[in-house]
């Protein structure tokens, strides 16, 4: 490729090359046809039954003893075959490994998990666009409103941190740290927390709060897709073409990648307050699980040792009840 590029264009096709460590199976063994642990990327993308894997092995040039050993390896490693995960899930999985390490252990379960991540992104996109509607016009120069809630300021702060993290880690080619930041933002912060918060807002009658939520949802969706685009180009392109907005680029591939100087909404106070809310919610859910009361909407009595904690719980009572699926919170003296 280098020689052909020099011959046809006079330039090398790429200025830098990233070299990764030896790719191994989930047990840390070197991939070998005789062991039957070689993972074909096409099988991960399109899926393959155990029968098909064994049929390909039978048509290989291995001798009979190696074929028998390889078949046993396939039976052990892929008893149900290889599930269909798709190109984006495979790309994201490979990018999530630390390729600077001398060995990289490839596990199909990671690709399967990232396929579910793709589904989560689709569901979040549908939820957001259903509330935006086709008539929604994105705000050109967004500024955080003074009356923005703590959760609004928190998700913008987490988005700003994610953009900064991606900028830093992509510059140093730590792709696994960039994908971790993106995954945490999409899954753990936007989907699991902020979208749940907006459900309480859209059920209420506060028109101003609903408008603010729509603007913030659009910003998170647009920036989130752009951050994810290098790792999942297909799903992000499909969704980018469907989001509202007349001034967006023709393709997400040529859209400007989010820069830290565009997202300057980090708020330590909002993050500290939401940390308390989420920790309290996690404790409530754990207590319900331990006592086999996950489906019961309880009235919870809380004894707080700090007036600051009391204020935080009172300010976020409806959201905490929604997240932890409880009826009410009573703070005792």
XYZ file of C-alpha atoms in Angstrom:
333
model
C 0.000 0.000 0.000
C 2.826 2.402 0.820
C 4.708 1.661 -2.401
C 1.549 1.904 -4.513
C 0.628 5.198 -2.875
C 4.080 6.601 -3.550
C 3.945 5.412 -7.166
C 0.476 6.784 -7.978
C 0.309 9.930 -5.855
C 3.864 10.674 -4.799
C 2.805 10.527 -1.144
C 2.452 7.853 1.486
C -1.223 6.926 2.054
C -0.988 7.688 5.807
C 1.487 9.604 7.959
C 1.323 7.299 10.988
C 0.698 3.607 11.635
C -0.724 2.222 14.881
C 0.618 -1.219 15.763
C -1.278 -3.408 18.209
C -0.187 -6.307 20.392
C -0.729 -9.959 19.529
C -4.435 -10.766 19.347
C -5.287 -13.808 21.484
C -8.438 -15.638 22.463
C -10.374 -15.045 25.675
C -8.149 -17.536 27.537
C -4.977 -15.727 26.505
C -3.952 -18.430 24.019
C -2.437 -17.509 20.682
C -5.018 -17.941 17.933
C -4.324 -21.064 15.906
C -6.334 -23.027 13.367
C -5.207 -26.268 14.982
C -6.710 -25.128 18.301
C -9.948 -24.064 16.630
C -9.859 -20.680 18.380
C -9.337 -18.411 15.384
C -12.052 -15.750 15.270
C -13.056 -14.654 11.775
C -14.278 -11.016 11.842
C -16.991 -11.909 9.303
C -18.379 -14.481 11.729
C -18.600 -11.835 14.457
C -20.297 -9.413 12.075
C -22.818 -11.802 10.501
C -22.892 -14.637 13.033
C -22.131 -18.322 12.511
C -23.588 -21.522 13.909
C -21.367 -24.206 15.403
C -22.286 -26.429 12.458
C -21.034 -23.819 9.976
C -17.833 -23.313 11.945
C -17.169 -27.041 11.941
C -17.986 -27.306 8.231
C -15.387 -24.641 7.412
C -12.898 -26.510 9.542
C -13.556 -29.750 7.668
C -12.780 -27.972 4.387
C -9.456 -26.650 5.693
C -6.037 -28.145 4.913
C -5.367 -29.343 8.476
C -4.557 -32.998 8.961
C -7.125 -35.253 10.612
C -5.596 -35.187 14.104
C -5.510 -31.360 14.087
C -9.082 -31.205 12.761
C -10.270 -33.379 15.625
C -8.488 -31.200 18.165
C -9.825 -28.028 16.517
C -13.398 -29.367 16.498
C -13.141 -30.049 20.211
C -11.890 -26.504 20.690
C -14.824 -25.081 18.733
C -17.274 -27.177 20.739
C -15.773 -25.872 23.963
C -15.392 -22.187 23.017
C -18.495 -21.702 20.857
C -21.087 -24.341 21.840
C -23.888 -22.080 20.527
C -21.875 -20.691 17.636
C -20.909 -17.019 17.293
C -23.796 -14.545 17.665
C -24.392 -11.863 15.039
C -22.948 -8.644 16.461
C -22.583 -6.310 13.483
C -19.710 -4.207 12.190
C -20.110 -1.326 14.619
C -20.093 -3.573 17.673
C -16.941 -5.320 16.426
C -15.157 -2.025 15.716
C -16.089 -0.632 19.111
C -14.971 -3.841 20.834
C -11.562 -3.869 19.171
C -11.110 -0.161 19.915
C -11.974 -0.760 23.564
C -8.921 -2.983 24.038
C -5.591 -1.460 25.019
C -3.716 -2.156 21.787
C -0.493 -0.815 23.338
C -0.371 -3.887 25.574
C 1.793 -6.802 24.305
C -1.239 -9.125 24.204
C -4.891 -8.418 23.477
C -7.430 -11.043 24.565
C -10.428 -11.050 22.235
C -13.694 -12.143 23.867
C -16.859 -12.597 21.794
C -18.981 -11.720 24.824
C -17.599 -8.169 24.652
C -18.816 -7.795 21.066
C -22.204 -9.197 22.088
C -22.378 -6.669 24.924
C -21.562 -3.838 22.523
C -24.330 -5.048 20.208
C -26.687 -4.378 23.122
C -25.009 -0.979 23.455
C -26.001 -0.252 19.838
C -29.593 -1.163 20.710
C -29.431 1.187 23.683
C -28.327 4.027 21.407
C -31.236 3.311 19.033
C -33.710 3.371 21.905
C -32.282 6.619 23.280
C -32.440 8.168 19.803
C -36.093 7.191 19.382
C -36.995 8.575 22.789
C -35.238 11.903 22.149
C -36.536 12.434 18.609
C -40.090 11.528 19.654
C -40.002 14.433 22.097
C -38.213 16.818 19.736
C -40.669 16.348 16.825
C -39.924 17.281 13.208
C -40.695 20.947 13.853
C -37.939 21.342 16.439
C -35.345 24.006 15.557
C -31.994 23.604 17.349
C -30.673 26.587 19.305
C -27.769 28.146 17.416
C -25.814 29.529 20.386
C -26.846 27.613 23.452
C -26.143 28.997 26.911
C -27.046 27.277 30.147
C -30.147 29.066 31.497
C -29.958 30.508 35.009
C -33.058 28.521 35.946
C -31.575 25.225 34.662
C -32.012 22.375 37.118
C -29.133 20.587 38.813
C -29.661 17.539 36.580
C -29.563 19.723 33.459
C -26.277 21.286 34.548
C -24.953 17.860 35.540
C -25.496 16.193 32.153
C -23.949 19.191 30.352
C -21.002 18.957 32.727
C -20.616 15.231 32.027
C -20.834 15.879 28.274
C -18.103 18.527 28.573
C -15.929 16.095 30.522
C -16.511 13.386 27.900
C -15.507 15.719 25.060
C -12.357 16.736 26.932
C -11.538 13.102 27.687
C -11.917 12.082 24.038
C -9.743 14.972 22.908
C -6.974 14.013 25.318
C -7.066 10.260 24.724
C -7.374 10.398 20.948
C -4.371 12.730 20.861
C -2.313 10.123 22.716
C -3.908 7.220 20.775
C -5.418 5.716 23.922
C -8.499 4.573 22.044
C -9.627 2.277 24.849
C -9.886 5.221 27.239
C -11.814 7.301 24.690
C -14.318 4.485 24.083
C -14.689 4.005 27.841
C -15.559 7.691 28.287
C -18.093 7.566 25.435
C -19.685 4.362 26.735
C -19.989 5.786 30.244
C -21.600 8.983 28.951
C -24.109 7.257 26.669
C -25.008 4.321 28.872
C -24.397 5.305 32.477
C -25.187 9.020 32.369
C -27.413 9.957 29.442
C -29.585 6.831 29.184
C -29.676 5.582 32.772
C -29.956 8.963 34.485
C -30.807 12.000 32.367
C -33.406 10.369 30.123
C -35.123 9.066 33.250
C -35.054 12.580 34.672
C -36.671 14.035 31.548
C -39.572 11.594 31.909
C -40.560 13.395 35.122
C -40.277 16.752 33.332
C -42.337 15.796 30.282
C -45.096 14.482 32.554
C -45.340 17.848 34.334
C -46.868 21.080 33.063
C -43.761 23.293 33.195
C -43.400 24.469 29.581
C -40.103 26.279 30.185
C -38.509 23.194 31.744
C -39.692 21.076 28.819
C -38.137 23.501 26.319
C -34.835 23.479 28.191
C -34.878 19.669 28.295
C -35.412 19.488 24.540
C -32.460 21.796 23.857
C -30.179 19.811 26.153
C -31.347 16.472 24.739
C -30.553 17.685 21.222
C -27.085 18.876 22.255
C -26.319 15.558 23.953
C -27.609 13.554 20.997
C -25.745 15.565 18.366
C -22.447 15.645 20.261
C -22.807 12.049 21.460
C -23.204 10.742 17.905
C -20.213 12.755 16.686
C -18.030 11.474 19.526
C -19.046 7.904 18.715
C -18.749 8.228 14.932
C -15.093 7.109 14.490
C -15.834 3.894 16.372
C -19.369 3.163 15.120
C -19.644 4.825 11.700
C -22.721 3.003 10.420
C -25.232 3.483 13.206
C -24.096 7.056 13.843
C -24.469 7.976 10.156
C -27.940 6.433 10.020
C -29.103 8.308 13.107
C -27.363 11.567 12.197
C -29.335 11.732 8.948
C -32.564 11.519 10.950
C -31.983 14.185 13.592
C -33.614 17.588 12.941
C -31.565 20.599 11.901
C -30.992 22.365 8.594
C -27.424 23.582 9.169
C -25.857 20.204 9.901
C -23.191 18.649 7.649
C -24.189 16.350 4.790
C -22.559 13.444 6.589
C -21.392 12.867 10.132
C -18.056 11.753 8.644
C -17.303 15.335 7.588
C -18.988 17.063 10.527
C -16.687 18.856 12.967
C -15.609 16.618 15.829
C -16.588 18.091 19.222
C -13.844 20.226 20.783
C -13.419 21.078 24.478
C -13.575 24.839 23.803
C -17.130 24.343 22.476
C -18.313 22.551 25.607
C -17.392 24.673 28.621
C -20.230 23.672 30.929
C -18.369 21.697 33.579
C -19.931 22.284 37.001
C -18.372 20.722 40.075
C -21.254 21.791 42.308
C -23.817 20.039 40.078
C -21.646 16.918 39.916
C -21.229 16.803 43.699
C -24.965 17.197 44.257
C -25.891 14.552 41.688
C -23.274 12.220 43.153
C -25.218 12.312 46.418
C -28.526 11.756 44.622
C -27.254 8.775 42.633
C -25.487 7.225 45.607
C -28.675 7.529 47.673
C -30.734 6.019 44.850
C -28.288 3.134 44.485
C -28.585 2.376 48.199
C -32.382 2.352 47.990
C -32.354 -0.049 45.046
C -29.872 -2.319 46.824
C -32.051 -2.454 49.942
C -35.112 -3.322 47.859
C -33.205 -6.079 46.085
C -31.794 -7.531 49.300
C -35.296 -7.743 50.771
C -36.975 -9.072 47.591
C -39.109 -5.943 47.252
C -38.018 -4.765 43.797
C -41.607 -4.464 42.521
C -43.020 -2.882 45.671
C -43.449 0.904 45.760
C -42.494 1.653 49.342
C -42.635 4.691 51.537
C -39.065 5.137 52.770
C -38.089 6.785 56.040
C -34.669 8.432 56.082
C -32.640 9.704 59.016
C -30.089 12.251 57.786
C -27.170 13.513 59.820
C -26.547 16.533 57.598
C -28.810 19.458 56.729
C -27.094 19.639 53.333
C -28.127 16.049 52.563
C -31.680 16.821 53.700
C -31.857 19.753 51.279
C -30.514 17.647 48.401
C -33.027 14.858 49.022
C -35.916 17.332 49.286
C -34.850 19.099 46.067
C -34.661 15.823 44.151
C -37.384 13.834 45.880
C -39.532 13.234 42.790
C -36.549 12.158 40.710
C -35.226 9.833 43.432
C -38.660 8.232 43.804
C -38.835 7.745 40.043
C -35.335 6.227 39.755
C -35.654 3.939 42.765
C -39.321 3.108 42.094
C -40.596 4.038 45.562
C -43.775 5.788 46.651
C -42.406 8.548 48.872
C -39.494 9.629 51.058
C -40.079 10.769 54.621
C -37.202 12.454 56.405
C -37.355 11.877 60.157
C -36.125 14.372 62.763
